[in-house]
PDB file of C-alpha atoms and ligand atoms in Angstrom:
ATOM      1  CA  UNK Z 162      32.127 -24.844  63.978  1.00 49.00           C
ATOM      2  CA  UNK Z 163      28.665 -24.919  66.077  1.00 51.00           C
ATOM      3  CA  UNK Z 164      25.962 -26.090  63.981  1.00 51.00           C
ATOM      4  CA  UNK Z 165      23.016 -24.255  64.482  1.00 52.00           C
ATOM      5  CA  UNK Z 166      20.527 -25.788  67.152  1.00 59.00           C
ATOM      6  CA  UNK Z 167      17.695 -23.202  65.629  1.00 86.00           C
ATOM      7  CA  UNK Z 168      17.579 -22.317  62.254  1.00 91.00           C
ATOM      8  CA  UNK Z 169      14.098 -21.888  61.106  1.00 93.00           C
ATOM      9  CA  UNK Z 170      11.976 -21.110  58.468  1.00 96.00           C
ATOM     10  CA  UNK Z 171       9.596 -17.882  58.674  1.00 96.00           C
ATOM     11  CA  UNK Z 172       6.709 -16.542  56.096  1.00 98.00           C
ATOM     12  CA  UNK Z 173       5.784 -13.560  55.787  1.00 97.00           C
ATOM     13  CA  UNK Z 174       2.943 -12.575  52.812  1.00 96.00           C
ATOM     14  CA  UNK Z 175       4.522 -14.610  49.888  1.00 97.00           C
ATOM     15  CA  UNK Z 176       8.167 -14.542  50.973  1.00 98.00           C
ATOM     16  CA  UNK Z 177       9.836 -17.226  52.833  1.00 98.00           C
ATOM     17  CA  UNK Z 178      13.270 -16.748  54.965  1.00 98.00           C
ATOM     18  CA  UNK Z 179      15.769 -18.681  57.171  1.00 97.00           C
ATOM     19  CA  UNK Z 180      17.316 -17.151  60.393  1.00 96.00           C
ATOM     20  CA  UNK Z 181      18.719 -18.286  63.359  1.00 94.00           C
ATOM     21  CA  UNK Z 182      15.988 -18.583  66.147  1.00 88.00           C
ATOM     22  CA  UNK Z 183      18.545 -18.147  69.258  1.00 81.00           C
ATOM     23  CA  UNK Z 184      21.645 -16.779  67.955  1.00 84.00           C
ATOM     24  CA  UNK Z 185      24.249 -15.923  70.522  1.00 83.00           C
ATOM     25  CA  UNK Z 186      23.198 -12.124  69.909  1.00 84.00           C
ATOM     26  CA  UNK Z 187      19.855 -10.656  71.220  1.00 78.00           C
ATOM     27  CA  UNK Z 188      17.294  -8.154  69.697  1.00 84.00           C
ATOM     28  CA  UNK Z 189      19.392  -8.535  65.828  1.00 94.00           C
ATOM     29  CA  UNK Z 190      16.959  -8.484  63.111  1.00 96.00           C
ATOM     30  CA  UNK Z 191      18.508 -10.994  60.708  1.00 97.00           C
ATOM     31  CA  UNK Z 192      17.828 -13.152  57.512  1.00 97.00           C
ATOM     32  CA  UNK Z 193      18.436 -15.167  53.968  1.00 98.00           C
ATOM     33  CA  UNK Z 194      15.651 -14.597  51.728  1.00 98.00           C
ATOM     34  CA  UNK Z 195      15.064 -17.791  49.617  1.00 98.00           C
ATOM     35  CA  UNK Z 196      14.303 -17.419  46.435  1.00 98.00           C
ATOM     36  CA  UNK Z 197      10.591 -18.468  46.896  1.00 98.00           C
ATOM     37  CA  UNK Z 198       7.027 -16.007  46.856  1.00 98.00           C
ATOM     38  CA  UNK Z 199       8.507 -13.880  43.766  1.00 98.00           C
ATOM     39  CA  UNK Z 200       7.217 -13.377  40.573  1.00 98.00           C
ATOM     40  CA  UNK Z 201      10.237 -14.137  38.044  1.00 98.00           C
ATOM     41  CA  UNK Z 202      10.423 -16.077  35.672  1.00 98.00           C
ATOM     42  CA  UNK Z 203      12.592 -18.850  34.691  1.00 97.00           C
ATOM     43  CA  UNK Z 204      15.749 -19.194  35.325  1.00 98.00           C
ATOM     44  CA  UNK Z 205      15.370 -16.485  37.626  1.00 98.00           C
ATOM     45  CA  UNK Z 206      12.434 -18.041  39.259  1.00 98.00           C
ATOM     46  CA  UNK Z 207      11.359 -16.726  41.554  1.00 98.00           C
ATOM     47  CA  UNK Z 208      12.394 -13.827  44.295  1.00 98.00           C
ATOM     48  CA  UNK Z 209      15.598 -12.355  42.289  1.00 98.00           C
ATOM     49  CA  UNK Z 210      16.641  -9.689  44.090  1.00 98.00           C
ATOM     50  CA  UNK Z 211      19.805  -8.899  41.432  1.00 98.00           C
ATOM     51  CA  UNK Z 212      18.756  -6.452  38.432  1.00 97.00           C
ATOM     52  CA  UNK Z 213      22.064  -7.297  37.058  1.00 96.00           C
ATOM     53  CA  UNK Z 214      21.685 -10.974  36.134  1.00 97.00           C
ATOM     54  CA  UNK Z 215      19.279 -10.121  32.768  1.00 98.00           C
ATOM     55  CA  UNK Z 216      16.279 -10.711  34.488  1.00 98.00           C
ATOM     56  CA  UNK Z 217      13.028  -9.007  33.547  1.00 98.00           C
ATOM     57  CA  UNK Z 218      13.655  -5.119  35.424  1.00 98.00           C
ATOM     58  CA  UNK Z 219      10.222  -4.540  36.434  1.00 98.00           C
ATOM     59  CA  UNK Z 220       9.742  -8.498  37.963  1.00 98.00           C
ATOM     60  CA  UNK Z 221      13.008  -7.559  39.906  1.00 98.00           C
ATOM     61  CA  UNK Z 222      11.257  -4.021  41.261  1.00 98.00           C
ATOM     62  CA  UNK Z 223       8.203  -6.175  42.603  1.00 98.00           C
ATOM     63  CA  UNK Z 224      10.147  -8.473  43.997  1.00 98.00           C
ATOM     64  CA  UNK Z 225      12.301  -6.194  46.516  1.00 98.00           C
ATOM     65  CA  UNK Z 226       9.155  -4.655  47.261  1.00 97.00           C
ATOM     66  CA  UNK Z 227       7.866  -7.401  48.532  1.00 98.00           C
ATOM     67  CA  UNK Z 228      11.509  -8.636  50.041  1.00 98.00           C
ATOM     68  CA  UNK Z 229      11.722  -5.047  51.654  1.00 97.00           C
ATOM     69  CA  UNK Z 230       7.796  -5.426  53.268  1.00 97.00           C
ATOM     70  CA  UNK Z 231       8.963  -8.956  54.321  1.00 98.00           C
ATOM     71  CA  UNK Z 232      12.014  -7.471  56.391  1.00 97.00           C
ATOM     72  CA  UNK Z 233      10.182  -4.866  57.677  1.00 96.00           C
ATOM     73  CA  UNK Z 234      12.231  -1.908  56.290  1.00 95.00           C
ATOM     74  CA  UNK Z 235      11.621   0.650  53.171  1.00 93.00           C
ATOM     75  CA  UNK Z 236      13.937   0.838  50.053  1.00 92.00           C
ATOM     76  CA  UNK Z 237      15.025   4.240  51.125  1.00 92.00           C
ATOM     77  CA  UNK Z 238      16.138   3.010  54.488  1.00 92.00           C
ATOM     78  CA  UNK Z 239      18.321   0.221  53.135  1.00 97.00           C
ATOM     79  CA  UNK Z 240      22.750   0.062  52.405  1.00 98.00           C
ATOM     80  CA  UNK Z 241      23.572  -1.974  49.893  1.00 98.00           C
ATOM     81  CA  UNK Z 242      26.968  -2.800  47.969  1.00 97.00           C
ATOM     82  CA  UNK Z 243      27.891  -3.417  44.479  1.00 96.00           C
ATOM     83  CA  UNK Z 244      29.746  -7.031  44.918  1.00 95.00           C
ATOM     84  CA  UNK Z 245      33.416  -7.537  43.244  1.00 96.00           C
ATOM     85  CA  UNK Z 246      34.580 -10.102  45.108  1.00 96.00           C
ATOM     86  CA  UNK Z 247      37.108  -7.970  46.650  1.00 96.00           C
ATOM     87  CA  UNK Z 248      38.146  -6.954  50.430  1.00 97.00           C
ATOM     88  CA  UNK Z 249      37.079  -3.392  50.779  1.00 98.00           C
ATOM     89  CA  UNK Z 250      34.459  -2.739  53.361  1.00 98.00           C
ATOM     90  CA  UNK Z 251      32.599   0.102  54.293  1.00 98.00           C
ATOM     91  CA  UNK Z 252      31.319   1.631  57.963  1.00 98.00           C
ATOM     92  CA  UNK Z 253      28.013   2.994  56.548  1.00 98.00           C
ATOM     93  CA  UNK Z 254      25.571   5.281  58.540  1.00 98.00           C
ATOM     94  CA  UNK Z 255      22.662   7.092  58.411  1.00 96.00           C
ATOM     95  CA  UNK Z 256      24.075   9.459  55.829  1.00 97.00           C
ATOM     96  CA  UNK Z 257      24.558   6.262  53.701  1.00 98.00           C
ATOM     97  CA  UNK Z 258      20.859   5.229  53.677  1.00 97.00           C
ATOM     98  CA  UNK Z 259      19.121   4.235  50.336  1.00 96.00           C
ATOM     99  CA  UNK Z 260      22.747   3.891  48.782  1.00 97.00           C
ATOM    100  CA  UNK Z 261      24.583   1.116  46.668  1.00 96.00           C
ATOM    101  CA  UNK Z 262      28.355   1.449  47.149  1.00 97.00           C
ATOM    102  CA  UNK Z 263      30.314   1.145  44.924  1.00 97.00           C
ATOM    103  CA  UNK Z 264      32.774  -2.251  44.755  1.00 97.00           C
ATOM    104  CA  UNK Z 265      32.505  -2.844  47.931  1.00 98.00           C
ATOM    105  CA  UNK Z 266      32.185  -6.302  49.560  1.00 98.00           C
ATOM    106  CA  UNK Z 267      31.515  -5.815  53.403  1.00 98.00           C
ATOM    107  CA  UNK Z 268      28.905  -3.665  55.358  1.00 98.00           C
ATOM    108  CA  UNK Z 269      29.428  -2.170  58.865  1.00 98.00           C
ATOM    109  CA  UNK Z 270      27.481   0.063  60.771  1.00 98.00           C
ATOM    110  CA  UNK Z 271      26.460   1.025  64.337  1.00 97.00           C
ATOM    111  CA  UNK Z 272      23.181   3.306  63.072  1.00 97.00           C
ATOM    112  CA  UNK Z 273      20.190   1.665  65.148  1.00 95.00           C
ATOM    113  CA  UNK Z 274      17.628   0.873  62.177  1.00 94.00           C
ATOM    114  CA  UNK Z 275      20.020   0.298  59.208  1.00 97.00           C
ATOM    115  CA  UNK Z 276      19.036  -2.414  57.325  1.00 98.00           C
ATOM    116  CA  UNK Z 277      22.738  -4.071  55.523  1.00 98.00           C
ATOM    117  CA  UNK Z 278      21.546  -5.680  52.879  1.00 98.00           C
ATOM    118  CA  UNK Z 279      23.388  -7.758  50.160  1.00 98.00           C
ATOM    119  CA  UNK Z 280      22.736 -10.215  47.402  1.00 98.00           C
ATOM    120  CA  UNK Z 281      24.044 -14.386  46.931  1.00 98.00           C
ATOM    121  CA  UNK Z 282      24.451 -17.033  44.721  1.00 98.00           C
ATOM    122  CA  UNK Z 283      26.659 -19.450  46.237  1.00 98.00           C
ATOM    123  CA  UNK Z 284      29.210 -17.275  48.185  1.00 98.00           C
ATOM    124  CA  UNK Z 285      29.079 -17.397  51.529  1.00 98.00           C
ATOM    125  CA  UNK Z 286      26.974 -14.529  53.483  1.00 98.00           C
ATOM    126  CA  UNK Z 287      28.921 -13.829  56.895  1.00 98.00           C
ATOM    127  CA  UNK Z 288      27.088 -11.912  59.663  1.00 98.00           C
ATOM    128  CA  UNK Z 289      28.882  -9.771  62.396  1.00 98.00           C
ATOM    129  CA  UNK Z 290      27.258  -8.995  65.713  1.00 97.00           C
ATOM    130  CA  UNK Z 291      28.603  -8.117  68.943  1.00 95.00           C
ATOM    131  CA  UNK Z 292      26.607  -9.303  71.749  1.00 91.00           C
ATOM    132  CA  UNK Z 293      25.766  -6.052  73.562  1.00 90.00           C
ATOM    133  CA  UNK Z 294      26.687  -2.734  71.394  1.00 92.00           C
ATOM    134  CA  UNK Z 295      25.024  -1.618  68.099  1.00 94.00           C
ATOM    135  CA  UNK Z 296      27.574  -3.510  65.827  1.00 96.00           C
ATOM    136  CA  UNK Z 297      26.719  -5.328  63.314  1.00 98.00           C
ATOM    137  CA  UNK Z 298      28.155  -6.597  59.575  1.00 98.00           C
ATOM    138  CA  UNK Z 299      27.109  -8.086  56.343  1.00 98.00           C
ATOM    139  CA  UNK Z 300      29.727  -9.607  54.502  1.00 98.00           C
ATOM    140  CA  UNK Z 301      30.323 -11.529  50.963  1.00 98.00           C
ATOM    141  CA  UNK Z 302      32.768 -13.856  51.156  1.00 98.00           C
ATOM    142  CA  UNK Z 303      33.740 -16.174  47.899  1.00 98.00           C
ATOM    143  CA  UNK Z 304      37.411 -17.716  48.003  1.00 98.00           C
ATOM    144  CA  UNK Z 305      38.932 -14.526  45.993  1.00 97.00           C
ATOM    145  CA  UNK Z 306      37.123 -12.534  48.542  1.00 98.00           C
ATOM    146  CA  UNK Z 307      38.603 -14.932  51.437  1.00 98.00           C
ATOM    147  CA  UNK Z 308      42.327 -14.781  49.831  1.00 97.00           C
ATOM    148  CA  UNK Z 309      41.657 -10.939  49.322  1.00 97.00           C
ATOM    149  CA  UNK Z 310      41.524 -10.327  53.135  1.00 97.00           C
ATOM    150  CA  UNK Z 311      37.985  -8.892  53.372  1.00 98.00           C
ATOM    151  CA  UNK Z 312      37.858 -10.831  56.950  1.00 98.00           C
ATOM    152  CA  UNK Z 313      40.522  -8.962  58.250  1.00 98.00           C
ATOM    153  CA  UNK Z 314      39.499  -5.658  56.549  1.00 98.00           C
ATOM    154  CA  UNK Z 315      36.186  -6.416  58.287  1.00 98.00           C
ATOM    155  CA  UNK Z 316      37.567  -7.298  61.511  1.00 98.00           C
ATOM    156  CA  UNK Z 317      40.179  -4.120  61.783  1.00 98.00           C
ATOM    157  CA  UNK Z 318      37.291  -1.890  61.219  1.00 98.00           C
ATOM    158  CA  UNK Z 319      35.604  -3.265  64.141  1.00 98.00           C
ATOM    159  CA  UNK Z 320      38.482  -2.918  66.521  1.00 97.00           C
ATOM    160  CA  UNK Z 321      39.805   0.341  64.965  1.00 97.00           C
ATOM    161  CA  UNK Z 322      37.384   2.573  64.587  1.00 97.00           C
ATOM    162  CA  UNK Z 323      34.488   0.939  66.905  1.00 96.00           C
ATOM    163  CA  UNK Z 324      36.217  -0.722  69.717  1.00 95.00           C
ATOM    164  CA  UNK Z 325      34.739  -4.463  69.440  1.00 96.00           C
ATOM    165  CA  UNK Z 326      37.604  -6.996  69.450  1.00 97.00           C
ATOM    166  CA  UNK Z 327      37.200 -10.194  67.510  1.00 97.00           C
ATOM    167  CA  UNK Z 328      37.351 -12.074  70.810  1.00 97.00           C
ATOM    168  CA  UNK Z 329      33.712 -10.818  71.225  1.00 96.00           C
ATOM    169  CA  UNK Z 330      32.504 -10.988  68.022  1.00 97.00           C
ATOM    170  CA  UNK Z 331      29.978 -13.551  67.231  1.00 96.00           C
ATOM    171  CA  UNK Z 332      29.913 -14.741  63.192  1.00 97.00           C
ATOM    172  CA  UNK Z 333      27.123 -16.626  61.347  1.00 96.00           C
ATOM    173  CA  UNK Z 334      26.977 -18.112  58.239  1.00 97.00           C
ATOM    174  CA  UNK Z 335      24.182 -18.169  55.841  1.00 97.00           C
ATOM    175  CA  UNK Z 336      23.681 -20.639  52.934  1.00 98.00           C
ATOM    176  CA  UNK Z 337      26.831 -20.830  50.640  1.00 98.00           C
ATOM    177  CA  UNK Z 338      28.273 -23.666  48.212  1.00 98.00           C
ATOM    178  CA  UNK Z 339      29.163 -26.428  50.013  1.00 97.00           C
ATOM    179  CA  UNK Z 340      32.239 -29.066  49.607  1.00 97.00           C
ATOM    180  CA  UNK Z 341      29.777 -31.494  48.290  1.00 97.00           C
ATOM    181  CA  UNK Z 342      29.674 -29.281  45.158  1.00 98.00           C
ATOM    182  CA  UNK Z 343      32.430 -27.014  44.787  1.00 98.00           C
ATOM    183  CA  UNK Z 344      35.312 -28.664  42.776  1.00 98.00           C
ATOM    184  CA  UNK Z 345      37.977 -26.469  42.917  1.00 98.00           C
ATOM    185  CA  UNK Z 346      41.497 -26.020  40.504  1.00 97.00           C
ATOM    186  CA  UNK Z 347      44.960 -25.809  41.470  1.00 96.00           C
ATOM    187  CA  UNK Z 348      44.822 -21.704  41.325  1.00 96.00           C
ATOM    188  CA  UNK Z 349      42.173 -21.505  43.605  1.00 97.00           C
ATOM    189  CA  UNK Z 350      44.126 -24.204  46.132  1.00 97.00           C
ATOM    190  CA  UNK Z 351      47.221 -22.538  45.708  1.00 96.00           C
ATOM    191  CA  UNK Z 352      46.086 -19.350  46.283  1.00 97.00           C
ATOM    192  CA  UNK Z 353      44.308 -19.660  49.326  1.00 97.00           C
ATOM    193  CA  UNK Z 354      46.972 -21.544  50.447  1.00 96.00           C
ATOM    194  CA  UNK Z 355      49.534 -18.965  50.293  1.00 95.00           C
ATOM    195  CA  UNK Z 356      47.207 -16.488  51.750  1.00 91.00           C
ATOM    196  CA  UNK Z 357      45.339 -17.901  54.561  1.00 91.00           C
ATOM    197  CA  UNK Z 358      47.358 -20.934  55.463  1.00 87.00           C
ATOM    198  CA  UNK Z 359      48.405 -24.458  54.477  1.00 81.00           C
ATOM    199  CA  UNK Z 360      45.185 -26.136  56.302  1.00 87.00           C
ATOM    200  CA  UNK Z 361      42.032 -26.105  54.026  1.00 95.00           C
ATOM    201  CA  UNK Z 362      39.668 -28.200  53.710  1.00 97.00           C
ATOM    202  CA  UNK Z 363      39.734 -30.290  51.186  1.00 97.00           C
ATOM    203  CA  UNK Z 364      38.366 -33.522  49.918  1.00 96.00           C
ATOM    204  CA  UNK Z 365      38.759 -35.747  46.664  1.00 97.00           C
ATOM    205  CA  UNK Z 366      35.557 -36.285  45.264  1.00 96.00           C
ATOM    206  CA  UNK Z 367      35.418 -38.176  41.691  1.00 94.00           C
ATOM    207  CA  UNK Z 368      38.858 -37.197  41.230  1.00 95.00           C
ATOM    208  CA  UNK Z 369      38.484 -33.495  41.936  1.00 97.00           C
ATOM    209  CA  UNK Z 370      39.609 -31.764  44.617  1.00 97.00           C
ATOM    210  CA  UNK Z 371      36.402 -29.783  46.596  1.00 98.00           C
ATOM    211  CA  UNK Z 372      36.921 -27.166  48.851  1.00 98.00           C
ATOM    212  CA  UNK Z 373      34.162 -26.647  51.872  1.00 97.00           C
ATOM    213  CA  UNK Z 374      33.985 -22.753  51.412  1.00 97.00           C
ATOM    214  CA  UNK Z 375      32.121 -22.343  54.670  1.00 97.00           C
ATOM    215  CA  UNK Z 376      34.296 -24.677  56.597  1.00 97.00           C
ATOM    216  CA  UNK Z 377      37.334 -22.423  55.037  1.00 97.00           C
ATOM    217  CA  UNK Z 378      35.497 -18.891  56.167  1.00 97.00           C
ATOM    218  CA  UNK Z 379      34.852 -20.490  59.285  1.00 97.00           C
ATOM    219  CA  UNK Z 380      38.093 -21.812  60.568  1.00 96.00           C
ATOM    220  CA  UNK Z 381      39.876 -18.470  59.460  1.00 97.00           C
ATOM    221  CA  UNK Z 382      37.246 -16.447  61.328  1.00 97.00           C
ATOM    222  CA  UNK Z 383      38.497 -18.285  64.774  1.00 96.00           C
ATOM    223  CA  UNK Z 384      42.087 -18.285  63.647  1.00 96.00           C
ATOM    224  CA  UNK Z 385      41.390 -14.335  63.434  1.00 97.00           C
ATOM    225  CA  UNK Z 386      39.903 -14.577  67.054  1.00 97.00           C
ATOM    226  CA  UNK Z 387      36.340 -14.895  66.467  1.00 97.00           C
ATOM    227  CA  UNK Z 388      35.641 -17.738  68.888  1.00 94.00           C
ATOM    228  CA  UNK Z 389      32.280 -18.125  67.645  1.00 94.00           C
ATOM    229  CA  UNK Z 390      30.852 -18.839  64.829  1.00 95.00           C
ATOM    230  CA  UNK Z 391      27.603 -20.143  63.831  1.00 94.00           C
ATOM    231  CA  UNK Z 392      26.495 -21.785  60.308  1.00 94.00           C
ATOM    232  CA  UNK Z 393      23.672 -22.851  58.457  1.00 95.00           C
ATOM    233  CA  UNK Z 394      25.108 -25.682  56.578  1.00 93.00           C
ATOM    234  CA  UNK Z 395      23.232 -25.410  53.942  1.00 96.00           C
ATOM    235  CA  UNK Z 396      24.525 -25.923  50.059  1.00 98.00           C
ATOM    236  CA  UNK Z 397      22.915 -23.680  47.643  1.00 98.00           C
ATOM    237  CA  UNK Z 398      24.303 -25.891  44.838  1.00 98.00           C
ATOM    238  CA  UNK Z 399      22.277 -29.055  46.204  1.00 98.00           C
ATOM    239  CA  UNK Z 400      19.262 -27.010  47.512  1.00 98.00           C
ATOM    240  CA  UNK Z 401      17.821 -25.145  44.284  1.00 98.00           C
ATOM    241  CA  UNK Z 402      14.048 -25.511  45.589  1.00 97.00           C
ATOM    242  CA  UNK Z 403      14.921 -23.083  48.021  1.00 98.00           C
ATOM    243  CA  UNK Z 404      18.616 -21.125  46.790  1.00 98.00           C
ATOM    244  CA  UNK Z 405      19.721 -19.684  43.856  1.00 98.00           C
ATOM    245  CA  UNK Z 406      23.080 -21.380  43.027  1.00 98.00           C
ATOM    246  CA  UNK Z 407      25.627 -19.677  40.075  1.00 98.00           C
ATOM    247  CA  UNK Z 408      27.653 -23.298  40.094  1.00 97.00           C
ATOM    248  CA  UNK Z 409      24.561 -25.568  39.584  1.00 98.00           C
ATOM    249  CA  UNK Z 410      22.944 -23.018  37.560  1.00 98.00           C
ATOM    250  CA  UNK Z 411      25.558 -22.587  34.924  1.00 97.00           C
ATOM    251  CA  UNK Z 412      25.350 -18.441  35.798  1.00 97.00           C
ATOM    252  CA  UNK Z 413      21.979 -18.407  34.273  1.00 97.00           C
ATOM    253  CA  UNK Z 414      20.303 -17.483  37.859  1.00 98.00           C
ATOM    254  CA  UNK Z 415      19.048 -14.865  40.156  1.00 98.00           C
ATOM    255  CA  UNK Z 416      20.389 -14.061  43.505  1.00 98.00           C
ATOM    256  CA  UNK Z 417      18.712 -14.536  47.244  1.00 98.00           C
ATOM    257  CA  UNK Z 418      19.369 -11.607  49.547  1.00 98.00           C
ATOM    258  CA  UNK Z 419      20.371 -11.468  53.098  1.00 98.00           C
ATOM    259  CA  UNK Z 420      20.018  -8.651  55.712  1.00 98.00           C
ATOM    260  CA  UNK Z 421      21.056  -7.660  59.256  1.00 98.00           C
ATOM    261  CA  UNK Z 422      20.029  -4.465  61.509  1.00 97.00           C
ATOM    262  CA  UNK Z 423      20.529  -2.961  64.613  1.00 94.00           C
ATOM    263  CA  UNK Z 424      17.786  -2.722  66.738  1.00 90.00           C
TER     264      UNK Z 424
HETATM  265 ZN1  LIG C 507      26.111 -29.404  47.713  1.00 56.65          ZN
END
C-alpha cells in the first residue's frame, strides 16, 4: 500500500481532525475526527460521537454539534448507519438525509452535499472516491465485516448500479487497530482465511499471532481491483491521546467519527 505523503492535522473551533492533504481525488470533503475539543468525560473523554457506549446523552448532543460545525454540514443534512459488523451497504440519497439506517455497515451515494458519516473504535474506516464523478463511500470494516464481504457488497454497488469499476476507484484508510496490537485467535485466522484467501498478514508477537487489519483490508481491496489505496497508518490502540480504541480500552470508550461528501 502507498503511505500517505500528506496526512495532516486541521482545527477547527475546539475540534481537531486528520485528512489526507492531496489525495488522488479532487474537491472530496473528507475526515477522522479525533477524539479531542469535546466535553465528555472519562472514559469517554473527550469528542464521543456514539450515544450508545453509556456515555452522558446530553455531553454526546454537544459534542456532534460541535463535530457537525467542524465539518461544515447540519445534523439534518447528515446519513448515518447503525454498525453490526456485517456486509450490507446502502446507496443513500437525498431522500435519506438526517437518517440512521438500520444494520447497515457501508454508505454510498452520488447526492452532491451528502455528508456519510460513521462512527470508530478500532475498525478500520475505508473511503471510496472515484476520481471524476460524484461517487463516494464510507465504509466500516472490522475482520467479521472483512470475512462478511462488505468490500465486495460495496464494490458491486458501484459497478452495478453507478457504473464506476474498481479499476478506478481510489480507497483510503483512516486510523484502525494496527498489527502491533491486535492479537488475534485461531477463529478469527481461520475464518478469514477461508473467506478472503490463504495470504494474511500475520506476525508472532509474544507468542500470539497479530493480524495487521489495515494491511488485510488493503491487500483485498487491490485483489478486488482497486489499484489504489491510500492509508493512514495509524493504530488507535497505541495512539489513545488522539483515538478512541475498544481493544486498549477494555470497551469502556467512546467512538471518533469519520465523514466523506460530494462536492
Ligand atoms: Zn498499535
Amino acid at each position: 500500500m502507498i503511505a500517505p505523503v500528506h496526512w495532516e492535522a486541521v482545527q477547527r473551533g475546539p475540534v481537531i481532525f486528520y485528512h489526507f492533504r492531496d489525495p488522488p481525488w479532487s474537491n472530496i470533503s473528507h475526515g477522522f475526527l479525533t477524539r479531542k475539543g469535546g466535553v465528555s468525560a472519562p472514559p469517554f473523554a473527550a469528542l464521543n460521537l456514539s450515544y450508545s457506549v453509556g456515555d452522558d446523552s446530553a455531553a454526546v448532543a454537544e459534542n456532534l454539534r460541535r463535530a457537525f460545525a467542524a465539518i461544515g454540514s447540519r445534523a439534518e443534512e447528515i446519513v448515518t448507519a447503525w454498525l453490526i459488523h456485517g456486509n450490507r451497504v446502502a446507496l443513500v440519497d437525498a431522500r435519506h438525509q438526517g437518517q440512521i439506517l438500520e444494520g447497515t455497515d457501508g454508505l454510498i451515494t452520488v447526492e452532491r452535499g451528502l455528508t456519510l458519516f460513521m462512527r470508530f473504535a478500532d475498525c478500520i474506516p475505508v473511503l471510496l472516491a472515484h476520481p471524476t464523478l460524484p461517487a463516494v463511500g464510507i465504509l466500516h470494516v472490522g475482520w467479521r465485516g472483512l470475512a462478511a464481504g462488505i468490500l465486495e457488497a460495496a464494490l458491486e454497488i458501484l459497478d452495478r448500479d453507478l457504473g464506476c469499476y474498481p479499476s478506478v476507484l481510489h480507497a483510503a484508510l483512516g486510523p484502525g487497530i494496527g498489527g502491533c496490537c491486535y492479537a488475534v485467535g485461531p477463529e478469527v485466522i481461520e475464518t478469514l482465511r477461508s473467506r478472503i484467501g490463504k495470504a494474511l498478514p500475520l506476525r508472532r508477537i509474544n507468542g500470539a499471532w497479530h493480524l495487521d487489519l489495515p494491511e488485510a483490508v488493503g491487500l483485498h481491496l487491490r485483489h478486488l481491483g482497486v489499484p489504489s489505496v491510500i492509508t493512514a497508518r495509524v493504530c488507535t490502540a497505541c495512539h489513545l491521546e488522539d483515538w478512541y480504541s475498544y481493544r486498549a480500552e477494555h470497551g469502556r470508550t467512546g467512538r471518533f467519527g469519520t465523514w466523506i461528501r460530494n462536492p
